[in-house]
JSON list of C-alpha atoms in Angstrom, two decimals:
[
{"chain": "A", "resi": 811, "resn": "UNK", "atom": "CA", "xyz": [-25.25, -34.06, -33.12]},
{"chain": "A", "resi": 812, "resn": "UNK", "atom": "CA", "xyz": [-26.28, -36.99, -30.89]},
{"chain": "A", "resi": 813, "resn": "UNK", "atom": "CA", "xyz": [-28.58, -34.58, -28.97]},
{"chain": "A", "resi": 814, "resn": "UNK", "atom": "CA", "xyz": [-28.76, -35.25, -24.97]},
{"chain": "A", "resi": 815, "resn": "UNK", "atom": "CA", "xyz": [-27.57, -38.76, -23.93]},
{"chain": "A", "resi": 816, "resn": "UNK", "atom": "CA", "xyz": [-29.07, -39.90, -20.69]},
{"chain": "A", "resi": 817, "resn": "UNK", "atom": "CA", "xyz": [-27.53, -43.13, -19.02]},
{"chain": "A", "resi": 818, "resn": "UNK", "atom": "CA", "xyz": [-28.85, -45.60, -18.03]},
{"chain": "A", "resi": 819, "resn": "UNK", "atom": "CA", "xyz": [-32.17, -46.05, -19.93]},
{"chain": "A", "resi": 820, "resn": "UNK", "atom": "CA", "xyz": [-33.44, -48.27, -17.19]},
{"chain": "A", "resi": 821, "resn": "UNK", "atom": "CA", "xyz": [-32.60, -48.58, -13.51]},
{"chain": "A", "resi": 822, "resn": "UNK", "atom": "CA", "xyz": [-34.44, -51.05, -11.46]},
{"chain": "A", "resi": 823, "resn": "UNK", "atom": "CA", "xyz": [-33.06, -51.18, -7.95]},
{"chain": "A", "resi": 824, "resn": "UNK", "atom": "CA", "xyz": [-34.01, -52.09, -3.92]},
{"chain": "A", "resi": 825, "resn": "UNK", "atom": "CA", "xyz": [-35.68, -49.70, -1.54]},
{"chain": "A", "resi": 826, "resn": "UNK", "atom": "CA", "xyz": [-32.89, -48.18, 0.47]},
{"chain": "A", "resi": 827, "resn": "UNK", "atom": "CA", "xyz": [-30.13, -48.09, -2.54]},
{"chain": "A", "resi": 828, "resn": "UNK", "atom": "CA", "xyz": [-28.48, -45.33, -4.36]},
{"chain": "A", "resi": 829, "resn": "UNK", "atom": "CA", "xyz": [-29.26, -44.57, -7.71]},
{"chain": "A", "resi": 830, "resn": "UNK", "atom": "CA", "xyz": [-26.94, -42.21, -9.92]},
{"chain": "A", "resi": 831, "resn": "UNK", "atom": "CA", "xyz": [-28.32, -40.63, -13.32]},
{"chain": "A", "resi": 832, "resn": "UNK", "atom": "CA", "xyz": [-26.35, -39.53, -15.50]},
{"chain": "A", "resi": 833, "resn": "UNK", "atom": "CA", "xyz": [-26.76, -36.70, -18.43]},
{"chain": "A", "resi": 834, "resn": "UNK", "atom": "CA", "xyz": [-24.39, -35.04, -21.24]},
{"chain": "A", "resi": 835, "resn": "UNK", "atom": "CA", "xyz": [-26.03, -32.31, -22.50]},
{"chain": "A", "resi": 836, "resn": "UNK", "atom": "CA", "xyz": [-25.96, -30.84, -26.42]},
{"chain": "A", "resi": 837, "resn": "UNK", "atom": "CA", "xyz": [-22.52, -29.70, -27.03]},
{"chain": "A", "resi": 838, "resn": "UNK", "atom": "CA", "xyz": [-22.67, -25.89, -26.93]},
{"chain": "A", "resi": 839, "resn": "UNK", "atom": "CA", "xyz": [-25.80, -25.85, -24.70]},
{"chain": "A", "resi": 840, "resn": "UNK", "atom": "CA", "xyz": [-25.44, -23.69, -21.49]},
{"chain": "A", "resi": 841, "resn": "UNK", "atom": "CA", "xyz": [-28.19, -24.43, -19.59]},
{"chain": "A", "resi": 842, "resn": "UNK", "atom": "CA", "xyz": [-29.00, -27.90, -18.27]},
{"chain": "A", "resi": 843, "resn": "UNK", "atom": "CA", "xyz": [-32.70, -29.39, -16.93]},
{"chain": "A", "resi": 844, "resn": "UNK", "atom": "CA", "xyz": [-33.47, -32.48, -15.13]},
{"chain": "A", "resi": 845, "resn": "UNK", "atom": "CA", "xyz": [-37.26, -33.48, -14.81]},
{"chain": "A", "resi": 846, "resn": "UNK", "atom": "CA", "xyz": [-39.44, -36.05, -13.61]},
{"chain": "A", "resi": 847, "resn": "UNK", "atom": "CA", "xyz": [-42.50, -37.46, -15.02]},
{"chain": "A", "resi": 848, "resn": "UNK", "atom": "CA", "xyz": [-45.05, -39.88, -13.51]},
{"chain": "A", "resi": 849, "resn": "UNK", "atom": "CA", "xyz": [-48.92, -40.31, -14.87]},
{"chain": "A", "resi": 850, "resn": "UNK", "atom": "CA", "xyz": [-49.98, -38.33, -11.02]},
{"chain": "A", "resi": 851, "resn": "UNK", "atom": "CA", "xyz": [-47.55, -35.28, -11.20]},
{"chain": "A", "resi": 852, "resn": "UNK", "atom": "CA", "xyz": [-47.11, -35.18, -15.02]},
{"chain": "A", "resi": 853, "resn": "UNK", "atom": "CA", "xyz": [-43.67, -33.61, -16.06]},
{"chain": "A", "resi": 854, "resn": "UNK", "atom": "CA", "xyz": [-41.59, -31.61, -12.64]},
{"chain": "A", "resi": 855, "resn": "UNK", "atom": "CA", "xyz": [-38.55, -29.41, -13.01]},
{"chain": "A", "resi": 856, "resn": "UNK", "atom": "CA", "xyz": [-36.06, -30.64, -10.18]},
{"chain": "A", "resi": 857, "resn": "UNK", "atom": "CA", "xyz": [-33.39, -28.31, -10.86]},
{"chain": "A", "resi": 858, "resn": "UNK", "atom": "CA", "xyz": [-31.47, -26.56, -13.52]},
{"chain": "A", "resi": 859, "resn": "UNK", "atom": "CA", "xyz": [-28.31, -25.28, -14.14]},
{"chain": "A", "resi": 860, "resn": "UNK", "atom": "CA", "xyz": [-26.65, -22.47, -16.02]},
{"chain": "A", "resi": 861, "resn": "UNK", "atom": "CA", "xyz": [-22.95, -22.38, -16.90]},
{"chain": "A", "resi": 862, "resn": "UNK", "atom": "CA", "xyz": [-22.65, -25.81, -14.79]},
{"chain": "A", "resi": 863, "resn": "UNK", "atom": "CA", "xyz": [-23.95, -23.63, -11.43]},
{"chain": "A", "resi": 864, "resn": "UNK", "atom": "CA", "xyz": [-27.45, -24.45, -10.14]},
{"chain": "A", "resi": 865, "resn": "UNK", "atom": "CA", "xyz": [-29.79, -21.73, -10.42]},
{"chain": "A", "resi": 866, "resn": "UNK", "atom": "CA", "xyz": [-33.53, -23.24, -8.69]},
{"chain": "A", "resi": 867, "resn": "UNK", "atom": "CA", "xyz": [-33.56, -26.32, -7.11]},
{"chain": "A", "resi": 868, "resn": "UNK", "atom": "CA", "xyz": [-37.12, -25.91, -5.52]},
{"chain": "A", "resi": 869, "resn": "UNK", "atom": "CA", "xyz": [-38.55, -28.77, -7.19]},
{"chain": "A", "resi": 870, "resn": "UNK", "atom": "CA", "xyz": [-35.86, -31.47, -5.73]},
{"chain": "A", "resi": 871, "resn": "UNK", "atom": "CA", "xyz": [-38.41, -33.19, -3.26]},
{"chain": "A", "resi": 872, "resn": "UNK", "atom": "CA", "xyz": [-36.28, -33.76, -0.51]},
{"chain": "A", "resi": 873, "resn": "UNK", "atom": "CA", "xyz": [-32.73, -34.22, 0.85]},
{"chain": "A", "resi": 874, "resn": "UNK", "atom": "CA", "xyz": [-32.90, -37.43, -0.23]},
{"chain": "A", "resi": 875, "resn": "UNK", "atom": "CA", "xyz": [-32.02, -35.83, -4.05]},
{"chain": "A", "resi": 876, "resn": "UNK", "atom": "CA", "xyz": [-28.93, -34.31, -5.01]},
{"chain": "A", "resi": 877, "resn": "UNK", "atom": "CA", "xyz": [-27.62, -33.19, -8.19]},
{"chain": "A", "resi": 878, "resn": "UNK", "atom": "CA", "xyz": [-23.82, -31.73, -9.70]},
{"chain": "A", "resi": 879, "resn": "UNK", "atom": "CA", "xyz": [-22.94, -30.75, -12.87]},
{"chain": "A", "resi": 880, "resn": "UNK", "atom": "CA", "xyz": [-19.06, -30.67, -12.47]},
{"chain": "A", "resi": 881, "resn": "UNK", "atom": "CA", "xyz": [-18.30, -29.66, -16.36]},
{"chain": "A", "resi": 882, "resn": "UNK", "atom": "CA", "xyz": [-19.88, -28.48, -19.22]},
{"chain": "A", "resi": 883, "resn": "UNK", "atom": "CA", "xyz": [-20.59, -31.61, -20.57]},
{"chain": "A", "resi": 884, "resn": "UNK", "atom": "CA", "xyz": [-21.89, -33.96, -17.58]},
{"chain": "A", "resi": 885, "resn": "UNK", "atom": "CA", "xyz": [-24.35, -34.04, -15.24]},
{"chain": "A", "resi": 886, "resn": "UNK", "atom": "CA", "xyz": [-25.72, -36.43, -11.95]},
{"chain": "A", "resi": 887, "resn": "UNK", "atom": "CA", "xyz": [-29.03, -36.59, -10.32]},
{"chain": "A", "resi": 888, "resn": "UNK", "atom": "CA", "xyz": [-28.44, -38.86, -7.12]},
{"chain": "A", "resi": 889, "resn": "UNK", "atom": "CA", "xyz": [-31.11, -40.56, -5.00]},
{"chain": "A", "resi": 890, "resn": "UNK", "atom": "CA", "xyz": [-29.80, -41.81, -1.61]},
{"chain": "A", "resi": 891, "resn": "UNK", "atom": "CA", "xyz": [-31.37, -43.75, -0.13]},
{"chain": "A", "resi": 892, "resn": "UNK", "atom": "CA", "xyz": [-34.38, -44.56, -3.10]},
{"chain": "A", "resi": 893, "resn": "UNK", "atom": "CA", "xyz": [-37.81, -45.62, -2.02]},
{"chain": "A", "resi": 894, "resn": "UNK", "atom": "CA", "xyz": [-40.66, -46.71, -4.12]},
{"chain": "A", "resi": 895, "resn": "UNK", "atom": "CA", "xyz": [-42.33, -42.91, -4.58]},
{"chain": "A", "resi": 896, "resn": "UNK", "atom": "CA", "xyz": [-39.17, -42.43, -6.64]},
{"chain": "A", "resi": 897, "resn": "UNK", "atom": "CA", "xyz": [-40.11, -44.65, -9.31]},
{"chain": "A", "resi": 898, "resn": "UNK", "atom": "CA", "xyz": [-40.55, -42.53, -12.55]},
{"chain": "A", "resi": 899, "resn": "UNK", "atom": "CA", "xyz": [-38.94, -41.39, -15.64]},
{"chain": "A", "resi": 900, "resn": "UNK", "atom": "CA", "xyz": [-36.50, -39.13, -14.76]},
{"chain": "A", "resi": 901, "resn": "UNK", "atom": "CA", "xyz": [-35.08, -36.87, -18.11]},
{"chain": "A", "resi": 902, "resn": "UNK", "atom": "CA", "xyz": [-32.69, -34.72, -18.88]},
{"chain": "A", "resi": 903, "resn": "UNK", "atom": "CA", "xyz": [-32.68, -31.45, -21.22]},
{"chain": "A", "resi": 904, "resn": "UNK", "atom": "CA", "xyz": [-30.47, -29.13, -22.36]},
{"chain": "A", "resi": 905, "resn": "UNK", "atom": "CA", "xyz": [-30.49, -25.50, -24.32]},
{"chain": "A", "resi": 906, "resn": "UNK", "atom": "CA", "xyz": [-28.84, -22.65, -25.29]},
{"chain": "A", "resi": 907, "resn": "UNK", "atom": "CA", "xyz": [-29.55, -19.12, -25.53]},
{"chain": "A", "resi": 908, "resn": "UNK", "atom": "CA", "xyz": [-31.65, -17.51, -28.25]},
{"chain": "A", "resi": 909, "resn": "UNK", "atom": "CA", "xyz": [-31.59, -14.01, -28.98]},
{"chain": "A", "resi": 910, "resn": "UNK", "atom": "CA", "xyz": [-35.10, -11.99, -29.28]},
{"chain": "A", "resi": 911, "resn": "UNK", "atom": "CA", "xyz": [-37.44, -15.53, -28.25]},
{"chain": "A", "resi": 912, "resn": "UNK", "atom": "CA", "xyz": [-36.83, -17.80, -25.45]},
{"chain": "A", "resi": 913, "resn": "UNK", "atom": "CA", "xyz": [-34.48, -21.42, -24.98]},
{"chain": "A", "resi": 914, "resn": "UNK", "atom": "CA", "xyz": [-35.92, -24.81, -26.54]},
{"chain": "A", "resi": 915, "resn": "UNK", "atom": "CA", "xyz": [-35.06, -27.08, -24.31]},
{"chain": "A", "resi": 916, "resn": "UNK", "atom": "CA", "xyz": [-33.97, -30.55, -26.12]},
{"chain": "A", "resi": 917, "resn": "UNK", "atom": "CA", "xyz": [-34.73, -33.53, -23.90]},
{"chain": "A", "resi": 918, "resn": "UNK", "atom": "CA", "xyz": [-33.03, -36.63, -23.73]},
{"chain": "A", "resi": 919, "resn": "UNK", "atom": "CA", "xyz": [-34.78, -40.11, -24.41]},
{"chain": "A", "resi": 920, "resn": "UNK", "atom": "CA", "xyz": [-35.29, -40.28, -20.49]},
{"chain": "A", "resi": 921, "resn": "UNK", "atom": "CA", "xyz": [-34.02, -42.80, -17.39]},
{"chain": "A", "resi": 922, "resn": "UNK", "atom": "CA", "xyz": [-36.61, -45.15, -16.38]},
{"chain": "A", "resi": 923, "resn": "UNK", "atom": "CA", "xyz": [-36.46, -45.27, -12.46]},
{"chain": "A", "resi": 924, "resn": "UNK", "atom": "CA", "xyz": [-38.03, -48.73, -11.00]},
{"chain": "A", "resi": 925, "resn": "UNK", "atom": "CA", "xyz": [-37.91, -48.78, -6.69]},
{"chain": "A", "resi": 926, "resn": "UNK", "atom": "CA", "xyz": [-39.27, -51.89, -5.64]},
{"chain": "B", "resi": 310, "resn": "UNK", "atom": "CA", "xyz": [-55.01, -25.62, -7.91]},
{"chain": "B", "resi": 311, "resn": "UNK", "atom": "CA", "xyz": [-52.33, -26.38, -10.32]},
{"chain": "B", "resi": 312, "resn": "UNK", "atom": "CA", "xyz": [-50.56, -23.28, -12.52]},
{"chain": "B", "resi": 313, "resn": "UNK", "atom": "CA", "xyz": [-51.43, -24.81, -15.69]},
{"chain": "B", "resi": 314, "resn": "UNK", "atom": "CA", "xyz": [-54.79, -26.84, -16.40]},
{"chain": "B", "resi": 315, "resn": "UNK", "atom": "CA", "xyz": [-54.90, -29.80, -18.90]},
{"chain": "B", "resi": 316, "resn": "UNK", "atom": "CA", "xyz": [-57.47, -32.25, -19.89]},
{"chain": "B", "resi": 317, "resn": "UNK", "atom": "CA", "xyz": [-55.20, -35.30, -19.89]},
{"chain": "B", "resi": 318, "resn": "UNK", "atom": "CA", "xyz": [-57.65, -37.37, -21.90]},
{"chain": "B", "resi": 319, "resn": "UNK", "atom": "CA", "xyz": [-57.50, -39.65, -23.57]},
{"chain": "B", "resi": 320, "resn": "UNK", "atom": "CA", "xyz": [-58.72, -37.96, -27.14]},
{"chain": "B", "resi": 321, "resn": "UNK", "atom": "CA", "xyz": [-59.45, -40.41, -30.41]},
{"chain": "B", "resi": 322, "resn": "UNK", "atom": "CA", "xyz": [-60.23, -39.11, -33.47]},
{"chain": "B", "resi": 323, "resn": "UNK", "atom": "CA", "xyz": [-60.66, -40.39, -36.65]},
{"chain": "B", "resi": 324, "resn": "UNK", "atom": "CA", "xyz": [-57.97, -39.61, -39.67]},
{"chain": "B", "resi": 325, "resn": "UNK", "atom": "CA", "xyz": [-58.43, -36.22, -41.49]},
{"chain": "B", "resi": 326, "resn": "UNK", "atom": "CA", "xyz": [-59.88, -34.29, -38.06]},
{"chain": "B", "resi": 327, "resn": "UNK", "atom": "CA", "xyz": [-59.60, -31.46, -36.94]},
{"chain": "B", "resi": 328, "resn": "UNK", "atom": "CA", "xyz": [-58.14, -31.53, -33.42]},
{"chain": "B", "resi": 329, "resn": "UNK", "atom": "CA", "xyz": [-58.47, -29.36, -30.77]},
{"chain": "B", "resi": 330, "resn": "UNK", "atom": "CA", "xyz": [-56.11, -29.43, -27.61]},
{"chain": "B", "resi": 331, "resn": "UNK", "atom": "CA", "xyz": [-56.26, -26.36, -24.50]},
{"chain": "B", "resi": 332, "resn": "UNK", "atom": "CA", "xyz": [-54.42, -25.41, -21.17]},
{"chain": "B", "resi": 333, "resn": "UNK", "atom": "CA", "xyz": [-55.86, -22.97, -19.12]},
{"chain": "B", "resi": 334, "resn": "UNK", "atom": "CA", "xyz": [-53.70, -21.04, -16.70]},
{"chain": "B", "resi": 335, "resn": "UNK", "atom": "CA", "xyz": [-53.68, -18.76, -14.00]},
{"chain": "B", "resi": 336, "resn": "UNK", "atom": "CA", "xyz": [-50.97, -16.54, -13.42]},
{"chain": "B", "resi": 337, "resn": "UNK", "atom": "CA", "xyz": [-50.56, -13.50, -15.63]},
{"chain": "B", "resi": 338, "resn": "UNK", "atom": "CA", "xyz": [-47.27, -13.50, -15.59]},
{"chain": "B", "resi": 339, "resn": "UNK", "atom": "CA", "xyz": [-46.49, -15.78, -19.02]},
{"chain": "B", "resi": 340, "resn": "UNK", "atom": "CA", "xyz": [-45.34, -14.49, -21.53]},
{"chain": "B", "resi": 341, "resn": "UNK", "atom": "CA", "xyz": [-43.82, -17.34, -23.87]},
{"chain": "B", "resi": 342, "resn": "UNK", "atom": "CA", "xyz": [-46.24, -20.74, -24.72]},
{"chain": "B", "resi": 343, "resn": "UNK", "atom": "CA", "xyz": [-45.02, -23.65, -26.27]},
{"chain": "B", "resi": 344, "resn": "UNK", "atom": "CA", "xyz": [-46.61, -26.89, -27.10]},
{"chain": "B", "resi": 345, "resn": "UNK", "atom": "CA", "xyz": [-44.22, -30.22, -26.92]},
{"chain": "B", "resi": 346, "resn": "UNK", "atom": "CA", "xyz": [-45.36, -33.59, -28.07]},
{"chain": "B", "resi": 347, "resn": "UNK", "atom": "CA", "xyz": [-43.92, -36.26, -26.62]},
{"chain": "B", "resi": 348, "resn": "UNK", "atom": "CA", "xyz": [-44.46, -39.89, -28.43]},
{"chain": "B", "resi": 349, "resn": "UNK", "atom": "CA", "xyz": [-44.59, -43.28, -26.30]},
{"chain": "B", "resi": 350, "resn": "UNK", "atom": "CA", "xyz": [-41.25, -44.22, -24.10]},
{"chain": "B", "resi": 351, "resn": "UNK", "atom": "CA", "xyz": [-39.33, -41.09, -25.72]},
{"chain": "B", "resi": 352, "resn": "UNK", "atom": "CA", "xyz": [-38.76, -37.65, -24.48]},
{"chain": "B", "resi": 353, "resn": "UNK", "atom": "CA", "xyz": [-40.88, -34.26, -25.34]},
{"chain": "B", "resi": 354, "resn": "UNK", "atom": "CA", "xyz": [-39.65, -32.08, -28.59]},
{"chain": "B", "resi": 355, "resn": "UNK", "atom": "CA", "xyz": [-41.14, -28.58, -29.14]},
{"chain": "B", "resi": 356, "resn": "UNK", "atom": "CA", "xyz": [-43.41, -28.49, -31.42]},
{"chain": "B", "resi": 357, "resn": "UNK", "atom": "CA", "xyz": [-43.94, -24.22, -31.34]},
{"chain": "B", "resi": 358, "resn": "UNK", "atom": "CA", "xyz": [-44.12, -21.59, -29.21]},
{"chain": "B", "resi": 359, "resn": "UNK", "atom": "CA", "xyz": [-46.04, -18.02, -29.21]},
{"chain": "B", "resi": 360, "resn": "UNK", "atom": "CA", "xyz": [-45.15, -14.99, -27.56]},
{"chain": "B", "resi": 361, "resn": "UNK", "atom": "CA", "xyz": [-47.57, -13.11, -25.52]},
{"chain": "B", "resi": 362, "resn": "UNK", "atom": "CA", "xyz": [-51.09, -13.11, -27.47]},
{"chain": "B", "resi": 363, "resn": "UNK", "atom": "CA", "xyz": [-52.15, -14.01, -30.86]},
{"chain": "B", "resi": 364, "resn": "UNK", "atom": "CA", "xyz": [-51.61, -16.78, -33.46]},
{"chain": "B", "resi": 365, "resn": "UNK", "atom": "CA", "xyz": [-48.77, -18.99, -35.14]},
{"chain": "B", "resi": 366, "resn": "UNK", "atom": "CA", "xyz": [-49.01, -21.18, -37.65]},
{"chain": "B", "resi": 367, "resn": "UNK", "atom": "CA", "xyz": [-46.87, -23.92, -38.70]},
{"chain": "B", "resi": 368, "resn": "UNK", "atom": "CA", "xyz": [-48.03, -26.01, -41.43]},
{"chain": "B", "resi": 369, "resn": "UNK", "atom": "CA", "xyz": [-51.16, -28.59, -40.11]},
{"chain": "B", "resi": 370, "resn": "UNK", "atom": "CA", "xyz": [-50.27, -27.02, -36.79]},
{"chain": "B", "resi": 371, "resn": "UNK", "atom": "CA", "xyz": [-51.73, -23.64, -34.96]},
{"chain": "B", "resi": 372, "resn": "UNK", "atom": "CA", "xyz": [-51.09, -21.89, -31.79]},
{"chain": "B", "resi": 373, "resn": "UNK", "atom": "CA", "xyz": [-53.43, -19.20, -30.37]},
{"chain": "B", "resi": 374, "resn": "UNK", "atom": "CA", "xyz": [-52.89, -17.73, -27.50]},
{"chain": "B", "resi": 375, "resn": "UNK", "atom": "CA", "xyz": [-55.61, -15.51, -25.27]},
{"chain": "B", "resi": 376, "resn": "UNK", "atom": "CA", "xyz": [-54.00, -13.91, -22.85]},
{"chain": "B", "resi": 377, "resn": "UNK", "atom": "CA", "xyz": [-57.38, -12.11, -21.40]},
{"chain": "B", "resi": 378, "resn": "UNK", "atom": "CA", "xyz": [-59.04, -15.55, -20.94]},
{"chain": "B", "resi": 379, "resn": "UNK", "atom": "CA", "xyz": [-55.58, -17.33, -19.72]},
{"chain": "B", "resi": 380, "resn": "UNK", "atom": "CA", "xyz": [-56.16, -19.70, -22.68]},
{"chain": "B", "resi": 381, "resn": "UNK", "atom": "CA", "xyz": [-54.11, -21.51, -24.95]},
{"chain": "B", "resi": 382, "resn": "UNK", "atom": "CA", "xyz": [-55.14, -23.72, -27.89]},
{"chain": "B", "resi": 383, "resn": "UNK", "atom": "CA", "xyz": [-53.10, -26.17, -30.69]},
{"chain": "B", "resi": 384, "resn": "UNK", "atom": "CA", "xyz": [-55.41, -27.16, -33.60]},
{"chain": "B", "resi": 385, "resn": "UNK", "atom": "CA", "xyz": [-53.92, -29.59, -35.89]},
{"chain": "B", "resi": 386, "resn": "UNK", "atom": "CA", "xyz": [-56.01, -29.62, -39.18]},
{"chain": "B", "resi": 387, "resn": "UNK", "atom": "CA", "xyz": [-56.36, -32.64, -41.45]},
{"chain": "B", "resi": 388, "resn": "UNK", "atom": "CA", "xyz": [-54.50, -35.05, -38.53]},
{"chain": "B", "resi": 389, "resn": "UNK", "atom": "CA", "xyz": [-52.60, -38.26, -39.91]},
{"chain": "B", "resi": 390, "resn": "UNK", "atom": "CA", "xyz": [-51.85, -41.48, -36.95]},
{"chain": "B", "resi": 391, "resn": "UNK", "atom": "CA", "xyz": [-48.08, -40.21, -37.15]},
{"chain": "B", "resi": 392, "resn": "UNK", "atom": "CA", "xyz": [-49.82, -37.34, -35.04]},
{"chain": "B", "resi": 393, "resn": "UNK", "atom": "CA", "xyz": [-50.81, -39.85, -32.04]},
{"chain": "B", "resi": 394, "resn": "UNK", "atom": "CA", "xyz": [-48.91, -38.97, -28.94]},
{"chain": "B", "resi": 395, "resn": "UNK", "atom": "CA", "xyz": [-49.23, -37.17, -25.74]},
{"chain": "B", "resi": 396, "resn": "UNK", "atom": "CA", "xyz": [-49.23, -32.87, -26.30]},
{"chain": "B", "resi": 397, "resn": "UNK", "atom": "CA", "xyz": [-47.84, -30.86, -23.80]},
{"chain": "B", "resi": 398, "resn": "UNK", "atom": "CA", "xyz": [-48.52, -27.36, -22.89]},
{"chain": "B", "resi": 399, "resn": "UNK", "atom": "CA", "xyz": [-45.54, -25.48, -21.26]},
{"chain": "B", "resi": 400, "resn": "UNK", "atom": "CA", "xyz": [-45.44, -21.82, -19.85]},
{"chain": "B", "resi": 401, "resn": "UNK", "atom": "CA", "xyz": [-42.12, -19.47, -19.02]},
{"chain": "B", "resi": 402, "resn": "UNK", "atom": "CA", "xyz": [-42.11, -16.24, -17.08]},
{"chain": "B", "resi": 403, "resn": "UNK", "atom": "CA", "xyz": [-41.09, -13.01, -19.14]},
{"chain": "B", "resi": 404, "resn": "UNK", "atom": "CA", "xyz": [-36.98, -12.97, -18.62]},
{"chain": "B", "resi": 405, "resn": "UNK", "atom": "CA", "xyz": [-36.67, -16.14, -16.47]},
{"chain": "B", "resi": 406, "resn": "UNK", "atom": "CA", "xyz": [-35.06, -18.65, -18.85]},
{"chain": "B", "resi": 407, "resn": "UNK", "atom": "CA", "xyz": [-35.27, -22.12, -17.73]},
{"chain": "B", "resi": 408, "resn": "UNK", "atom": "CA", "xyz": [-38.35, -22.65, -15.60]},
{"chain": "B", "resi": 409, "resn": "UNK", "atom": "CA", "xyz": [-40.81, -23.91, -17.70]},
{"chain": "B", "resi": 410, "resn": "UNK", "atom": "CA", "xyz": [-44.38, -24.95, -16.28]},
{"chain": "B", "resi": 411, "resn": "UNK", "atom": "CA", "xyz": [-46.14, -27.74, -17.91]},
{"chain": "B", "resi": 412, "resn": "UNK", "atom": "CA", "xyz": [-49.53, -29.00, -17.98]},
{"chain": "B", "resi": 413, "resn": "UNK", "atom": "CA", "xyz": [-50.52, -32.57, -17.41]},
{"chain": "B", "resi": 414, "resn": "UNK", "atom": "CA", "xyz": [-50.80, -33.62, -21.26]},
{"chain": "B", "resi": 415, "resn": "UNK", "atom": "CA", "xyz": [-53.09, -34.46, -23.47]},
{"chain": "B", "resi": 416, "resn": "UNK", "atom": "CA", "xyz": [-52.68, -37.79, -25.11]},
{"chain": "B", "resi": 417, "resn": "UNK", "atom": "CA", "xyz": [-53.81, -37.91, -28.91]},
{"chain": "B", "resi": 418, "resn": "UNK", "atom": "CA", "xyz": [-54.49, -40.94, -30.69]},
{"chain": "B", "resi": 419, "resn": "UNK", "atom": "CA", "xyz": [-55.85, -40.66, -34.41]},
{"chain": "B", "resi": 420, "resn": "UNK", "atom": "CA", "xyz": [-57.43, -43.92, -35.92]},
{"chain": "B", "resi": 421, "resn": "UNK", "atom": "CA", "xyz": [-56.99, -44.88, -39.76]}
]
C-alpha cells in the first residue's frame, strides 16, 4: 500500500490567500485525522472524521479553517483567508478499527504550510 | 497547564546507551499510551502502545506505564544513530477512538 498521500508537500503562499490540502487516506481505513505541528504547539488534532462524517472539530482554530471529506478516499483542509500564524506542517492520518486494543493512526509524510 | 508534559530536549547520547524518555500527565482518564517517533521532515509512526498500567517490551524498546504517578517512560537499551529522531508520547481516553493527546516531543540524537 502507498500508505496516506498528502498533496502538496509544500505550499508557500501570500497573506490573505486560500490554501487547499489535500489527503487520501489508507484504503480500507475508516477514520481520518488532520493535525498540525509547529516547534510552540507541538502536534494539534484539528478534526477527525469517521465514515467520511466529522466527529470533533474543537481543535480547528477559527472560522478561518474548514475541512470535508466528501468520499472515502479524499479529504480537504481549507484556510481562507491564510495569515502568517498558519505557517506549519499540517499532516494527515488515517486508521482503522482494531478489535480488543485501540486504532494506529498512520500519518502521511505531511504539507509544509509557508504564509508570508 | 498542558494535558501531557514532555521535556522537549534536546537529548545526546553516545552509541550503546541506555536512553530514557518520560511524559507526565494529568488526567486519569487514559487508558491507552503509545510512543511515536517521528524522524526529520517525515511524519510520526507508532512505535508501541500499553494499555492501562504495566510494561511492554519490544525488542531494544520498553514501555512502562504508572498509572498512580501519571507517568510514562520508553527506555531504549543499547541505542544505535538510526534511533535519532524526535519521540512522541500520545494518550487516548478509554472508548473514544480518535482523539489522541500528544506531548511536545523529545528529540533524540545518538552520536557514533
Amino acid at each position: 500500500d502507498a500508505g496516506v498521500i498528502q498533496s502538496p508537500r509544500h505550499e508557500v503562499t501570500e497573506m490573505g490567500q486560500e490554501v487547499t490540502l489535500r489527503c487520501k487516506p489508507i484504503s480500507g481505513h475508516n477514520s481520518l485525522f488532520w493535525y498540525r505541528q509547529t516547534m510552540m504547539r507541538g502536534l494539534e488534532l484539528l478534526i477527525y472524521f469517521n465514515n467520511n462524517v466529522p466527529i470533533d472539530d474543537s481543535g480547528m482554530p477559527e472560522d478561518r479553517f474548514s475541512a470535508k471529506m466528501p468520499n472515502a478516499s479524499f479529504s480537504t483542509l481549507k484556510i481562507q483567508p491564510s495569515e502568517p500564524r498558519d505557517s506549519a506542517v499540517y499532516f494527515c492520518a488515517s486508521s482503522f478499527p482494531q478489535r480488543g486494543g485501540t486504532d494506529t493512526q498512520y500519518f502521511g509524510p505531511g504539507t509544509r504550510l509557508t504564509v508570508l | 497547564q498542558k494535558e501531557v508534559e514532555q521535556d522537549p530536549g534536546p537529548l545526546s547520547v553516545p552509541e550503546g546507551a541506555i536512553v530514557s524518555l518520560n511524559c507526565t500527565y494529568s488526567n486519569s482518564a487514559f487508558q491507552y499510551f503509545m510512543w511515536y517517533r517521528q524522524y526529520s521532515r517525515k511524519g510520526p509512526e507508532l512505535l508501541m502502545y500499553t494499555y492501562s498500567s504495566g510494561n511492554k517490551e519490544d525488542g531494544r524498546f520498553t514501555a512502562q506505564v504508572d498509572k498512580s504517578s501519571k507517568y510514562i517512560s520508553l527506555f531504549i537499551r543499547d541505542s544505535q544513530p538510526s534511533d535519532s529522531a524526535t519521540y512522541l508520547c500520545a494518550m487516548i481516553l478509554s472508548g473514544n477512538t480518535g482523539k489522541l493527546i500528544f506531548g511536545q516531543g523529545t528529540t533524540l540524537q545518538v552520536k557514533p
